[in-house]
Coordinates of C-alpha atoms in Angstrom, one line a residue:
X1 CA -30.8 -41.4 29.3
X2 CA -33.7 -40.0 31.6
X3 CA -37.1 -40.3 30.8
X4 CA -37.7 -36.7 30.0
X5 CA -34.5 -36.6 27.7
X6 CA -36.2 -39.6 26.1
X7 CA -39.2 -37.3 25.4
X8 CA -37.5 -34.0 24.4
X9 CA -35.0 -36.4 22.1
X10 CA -38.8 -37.7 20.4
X11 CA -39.4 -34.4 20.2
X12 CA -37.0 -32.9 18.7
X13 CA -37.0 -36.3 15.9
X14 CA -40.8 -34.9 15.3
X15 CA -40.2 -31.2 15.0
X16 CA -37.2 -32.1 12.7
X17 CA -39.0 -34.4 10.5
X18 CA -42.2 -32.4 10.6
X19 CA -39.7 -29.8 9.0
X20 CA -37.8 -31.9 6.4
X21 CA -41.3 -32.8 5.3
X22 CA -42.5 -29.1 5.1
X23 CA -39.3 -28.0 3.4
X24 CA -39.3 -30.9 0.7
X25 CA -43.0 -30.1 -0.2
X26 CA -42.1 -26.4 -0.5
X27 CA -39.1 -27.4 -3.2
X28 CA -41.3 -29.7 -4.6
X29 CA -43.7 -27.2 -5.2
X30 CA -41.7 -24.7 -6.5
X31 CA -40.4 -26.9 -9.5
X32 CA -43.5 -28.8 -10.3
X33 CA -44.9 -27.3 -13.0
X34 CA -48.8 -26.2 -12.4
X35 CA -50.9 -27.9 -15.2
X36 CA -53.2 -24.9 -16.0
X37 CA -50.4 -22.7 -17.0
X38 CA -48.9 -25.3 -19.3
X39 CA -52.4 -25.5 -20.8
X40 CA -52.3 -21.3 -20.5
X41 CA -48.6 -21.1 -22.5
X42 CA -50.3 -23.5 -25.3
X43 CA -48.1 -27.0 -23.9
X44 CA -50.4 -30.1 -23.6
X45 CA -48.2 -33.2 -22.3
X46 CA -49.5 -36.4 -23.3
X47 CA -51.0 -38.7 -19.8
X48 CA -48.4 -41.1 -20.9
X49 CA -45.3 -40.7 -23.6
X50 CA -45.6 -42.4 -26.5
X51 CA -42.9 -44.5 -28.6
X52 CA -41.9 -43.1 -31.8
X53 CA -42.0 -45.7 -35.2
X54 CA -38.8 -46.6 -36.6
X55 CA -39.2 -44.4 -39.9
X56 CA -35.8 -43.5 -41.9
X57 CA -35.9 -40.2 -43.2
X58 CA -33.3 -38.0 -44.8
X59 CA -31.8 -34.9 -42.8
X60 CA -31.0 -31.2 -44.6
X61 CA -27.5 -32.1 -45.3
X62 CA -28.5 -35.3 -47.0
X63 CA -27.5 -37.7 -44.2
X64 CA -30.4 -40.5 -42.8
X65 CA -32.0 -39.6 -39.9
X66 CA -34.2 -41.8 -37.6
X67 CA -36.9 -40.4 -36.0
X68 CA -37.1 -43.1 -33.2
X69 CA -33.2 -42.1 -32.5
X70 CA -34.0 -38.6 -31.8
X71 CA -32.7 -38.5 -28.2
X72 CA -30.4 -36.9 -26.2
X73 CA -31.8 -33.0 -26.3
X74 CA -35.8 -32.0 -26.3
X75 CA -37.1 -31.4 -29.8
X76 CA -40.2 -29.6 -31.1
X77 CA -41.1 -30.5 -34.3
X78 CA -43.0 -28.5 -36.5
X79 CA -44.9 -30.5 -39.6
X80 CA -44.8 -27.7 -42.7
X81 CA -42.8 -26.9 -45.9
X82 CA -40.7 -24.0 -47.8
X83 CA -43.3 -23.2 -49.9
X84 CA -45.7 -22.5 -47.0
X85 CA -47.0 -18.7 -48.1
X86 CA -47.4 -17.9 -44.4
X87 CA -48.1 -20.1 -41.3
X88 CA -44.6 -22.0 -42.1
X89 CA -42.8 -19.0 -42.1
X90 CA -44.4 -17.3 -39.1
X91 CA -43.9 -20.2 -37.0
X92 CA -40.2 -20.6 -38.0
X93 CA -39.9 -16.8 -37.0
X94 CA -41.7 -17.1 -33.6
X95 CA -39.4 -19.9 -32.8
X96 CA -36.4 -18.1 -34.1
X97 CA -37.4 -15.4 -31.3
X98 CA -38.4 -17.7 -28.8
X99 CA -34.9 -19.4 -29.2
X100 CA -33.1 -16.6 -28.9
X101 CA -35.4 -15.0 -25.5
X102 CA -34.4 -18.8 -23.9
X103 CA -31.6 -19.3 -21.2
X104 CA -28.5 -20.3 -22.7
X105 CA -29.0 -23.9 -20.6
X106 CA -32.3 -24.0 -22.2
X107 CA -31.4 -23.5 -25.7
X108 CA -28.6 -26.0 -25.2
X109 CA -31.4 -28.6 -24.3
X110 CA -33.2 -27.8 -27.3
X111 CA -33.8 -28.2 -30.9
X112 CA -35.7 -27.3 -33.7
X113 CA -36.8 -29.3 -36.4
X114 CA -39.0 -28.7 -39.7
X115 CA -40.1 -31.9 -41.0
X116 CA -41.8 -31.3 -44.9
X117 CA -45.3 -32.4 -45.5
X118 CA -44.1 -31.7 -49.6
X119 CA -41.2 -34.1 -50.6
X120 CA -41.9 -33.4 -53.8
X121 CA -40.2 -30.0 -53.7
X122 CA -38.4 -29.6 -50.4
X123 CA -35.4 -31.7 -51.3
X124 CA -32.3 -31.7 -48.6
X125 CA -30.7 -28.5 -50.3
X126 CA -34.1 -26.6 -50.5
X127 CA -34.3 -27.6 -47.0
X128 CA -31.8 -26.1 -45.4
X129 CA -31.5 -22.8 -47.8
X130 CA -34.9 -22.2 -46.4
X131 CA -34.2 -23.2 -42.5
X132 CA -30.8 -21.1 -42.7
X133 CA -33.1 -17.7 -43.3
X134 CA -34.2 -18.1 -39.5
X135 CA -31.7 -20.1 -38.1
X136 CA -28.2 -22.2 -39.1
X137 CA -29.2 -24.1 -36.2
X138 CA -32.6 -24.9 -37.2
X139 CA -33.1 -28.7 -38.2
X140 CA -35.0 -30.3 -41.4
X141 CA -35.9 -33.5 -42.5
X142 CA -37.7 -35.1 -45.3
X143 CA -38.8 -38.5 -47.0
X144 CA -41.0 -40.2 -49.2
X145 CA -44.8 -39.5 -49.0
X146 CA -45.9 -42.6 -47.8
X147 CA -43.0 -42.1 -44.7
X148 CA -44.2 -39.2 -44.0
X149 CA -47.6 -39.4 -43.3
X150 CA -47.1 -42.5 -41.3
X151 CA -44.7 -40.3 -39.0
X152 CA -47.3 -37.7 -38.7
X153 CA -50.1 -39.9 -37.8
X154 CA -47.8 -41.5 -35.2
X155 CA -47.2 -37.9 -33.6
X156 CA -51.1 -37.2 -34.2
X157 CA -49.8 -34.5 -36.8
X158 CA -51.8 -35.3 -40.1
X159 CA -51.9 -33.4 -43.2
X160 CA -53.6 -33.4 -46.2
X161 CA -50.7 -33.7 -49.4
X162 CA -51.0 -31.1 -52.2
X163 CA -52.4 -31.8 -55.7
X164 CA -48.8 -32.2 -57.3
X165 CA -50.4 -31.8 -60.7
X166 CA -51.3 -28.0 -60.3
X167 CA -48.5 -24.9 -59.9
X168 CA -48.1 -23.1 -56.8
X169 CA -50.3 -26.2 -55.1
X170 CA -50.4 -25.7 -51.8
X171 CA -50.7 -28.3 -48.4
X172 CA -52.9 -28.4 -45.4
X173 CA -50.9 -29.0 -42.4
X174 CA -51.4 -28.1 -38.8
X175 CA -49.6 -25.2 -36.7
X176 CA -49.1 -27.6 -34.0
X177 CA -45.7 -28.4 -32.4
X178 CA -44.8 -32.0 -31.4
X179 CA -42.5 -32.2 -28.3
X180 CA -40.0 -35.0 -28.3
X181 CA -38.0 -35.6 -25.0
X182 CA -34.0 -36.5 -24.6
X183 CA -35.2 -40.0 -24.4
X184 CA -36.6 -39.9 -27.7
X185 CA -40.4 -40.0 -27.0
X186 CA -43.6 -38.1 -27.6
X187 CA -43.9 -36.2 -24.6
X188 CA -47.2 -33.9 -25.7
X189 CA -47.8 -30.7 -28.0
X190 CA -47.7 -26.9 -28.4
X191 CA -50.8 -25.4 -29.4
X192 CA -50.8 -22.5 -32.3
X193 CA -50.1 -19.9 -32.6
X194 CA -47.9 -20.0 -30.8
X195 CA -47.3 -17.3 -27.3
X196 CA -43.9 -16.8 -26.8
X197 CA -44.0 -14.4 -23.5
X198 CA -46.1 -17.3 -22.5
X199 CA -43.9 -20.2 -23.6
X200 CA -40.7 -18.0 -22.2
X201 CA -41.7 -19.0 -18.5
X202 CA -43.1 -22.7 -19.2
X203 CA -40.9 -24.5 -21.6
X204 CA -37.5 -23.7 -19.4
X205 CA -39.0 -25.5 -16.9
X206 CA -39.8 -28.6 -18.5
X207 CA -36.7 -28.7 -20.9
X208 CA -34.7 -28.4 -17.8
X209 CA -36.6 -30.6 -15.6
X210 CA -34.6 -33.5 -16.9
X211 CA -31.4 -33.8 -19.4

């Protein structure tokens, strides 16, 4: 090989790895997400996932469920109750339409689950009566008190439990969505209320950023 082939052959490497690098940082671009409109859609990811706590609770059909074992598919996890005059079933509704606006690949990748701040009335039966009014599909879970509120300070979800004593009592509880990943950790939050033209174009890509 001549000299000048030698330098058109190291030019040619260049101009081809100049363009690899050009094209990989354009597809890299195109399906990281941008930061301000996750923030926009409502969806604040944590800096770093957090570990669940190994809490047994009891699922809508009665069976144990563990919420560290939550893996496999993304779940958002809304912290309410069936006796909720109106942010509880707003919410369930929004995500019912959400759901159902979602690619199919999406909605495969994806679950939604109500976890009660009032065990004292929300038994497994009440449960998923309620849930099946929005969605067969929909997930609930439940558990003592003292359960409970240790899973919703873990996920930064806290509520304040109802006066049990009086009739038609009612419970504080956020509007906020916890978002668990497949591998069965905290991955961040959805703001309410909740924007679902908003959420239609930002949670696809994060659900199916990774299985």
């Amino acid at each position: 090989m001549t000299r000048v082939q030698k330098t058109v052959f190291i030019l040619v490497a260049i101009v081809a790895l100049v363009m690899g690098l050009t094209l990989y940082k354009a597809l890299s671009t195109q399906h990281r997400q941008d930061p301000t409109q996750l923030l926009d859609a409502g969806i604040v990811l944590l800096p770093q996932s957090r570990s669940l706590p190994e809490l047994s609770m009891t699922d809508q059909d009665g069976q144990p469920l563990r919420v560290d074992r939550l893996t496999g598919r993304w779940s958002l996890l809304f912290f309410g109750y069936t006796f909720c005059p109106d942010i509880c079933p707003t919410t369930l509704a929004q995500l019912r339409q959400l759901k159902g606006m979602l690619p199919a690949q999406t909605r495969d990748r994806l679950q939604v689950m109500l976890v009660s701040v009032d065990p004292n009335r929300d038994t497994p039966p009440q449960l998923k009566q309620y849930l099946g009014y929005f969605d067969p599909a929909f997930k609930g879970v439940t558990g003592d008190l003292d359960t409970l509120q240790k899973f919703a300070n873990a996920v930064s979800i806290p509520f304040i439990p109802g006066d049990t004593s009086k009739p038609n009592y009612t419970v504080d509880h956020s509007g906020n969505l916890v978002i668990i990943g497949p591998d069965g950790t905290q991955r961040g939050f959805i703001r309410a209320p909740l924007d679902n033209e908003k959420l239609l174009k930002q949670l696809p890509r994060l659900v199916d950023s990774e299985g």
